[in-house]
């Protein structure tokens, strides 16, 4: 039993992102991602998988899914929540993969972090697209004391979560949850057909 608890603590600490390491870790991860993008001869999907491996432990995919579905999330069964979490994550990743070629020759820079509330930290990054500086803000919260995770990102001034929330609310006004899931799953598999 003690060994099991020790292993759990070890893995929790291994994947934790301490508050004072957010800036440097994100800077390193973005640099690694750009190197992969600029030097890899692999397929876009393979490149995306390597980038996801770098960032997956920093994103709280479950919370992002829950926030995107808003109050409707709590009406789902546990099995539906698990399925939605996975489909949501896959959908976000597919959207990222589809846009990956746009970032290949861009310049990213981690600019500054701001503690906007005691439990909310925004890390501002810049990307130059077509000669114009644009911003991406990664929004962090402490999942477990010093284990900070990303719960949202503003990409070019638009919140990923708010965008999904708005789209999902529109679909759920007219259709049921099964239809929403069907639409999300068809978007994920569209390129595979």
PDB file of C-alpha atoms in Angstrom, residues 76 80 171-172 175-185:
ATOM      1  CA  UNK A  76     -24.933  13.714 -18.498  1.00  0.00           C
ATOM      2  CA  UNK A  80     -21.617  10.171 -21.308  1.00  0.00           C
ATOM      3  CA  UNK A 171     -26.693  22.739 -31.285  1.00  0.00           C
ATOM      4  CA  UNK A 172     -28.303  21.698 -27.980  1.00  0.00           C
ATOM      5  CA  UNK A 175     -31.035  18.945 -31.063  1.00  0.00           C
ATOM      6  CA  UNK A 176     -30.154  16.466 -28.345  1.00  0.00           C
ATOM      7  CA  UNK A 177     -26.815  15.397 -26.871  1.00  0.00           C
ATOM      8  CA  UNK A 178     -26.573  12.391 -29.219  1.00  0.00           C
ATOM      9  CA  UNK A 179     -26.715  14.749 -32.212  1.00  0.00           C
ATOM     10  CA  UNK A 180     -23.973  16.936 -30.715  1.00  0.00           C
ATOM     11  CA  UNK A 181     -21.792  13.863 -30.231  1.00  0.00           C
ATOM     12  CA  UNK A 182     -22.512  12.693 -33.754  1.00  0.00           C
ATOM     13  CA  UNK A 183     -21.467  16.086 -35.172  1.00  0.00           C
ATOM     14  CA  UNK A 184     -18.257  16.161 -33.116  1.00  0.00           C
ATOM     15  CA  UNK A 185     -17.328  12.598 -34.036  1.00  0.00           C
TER      16      UNK A 185
END
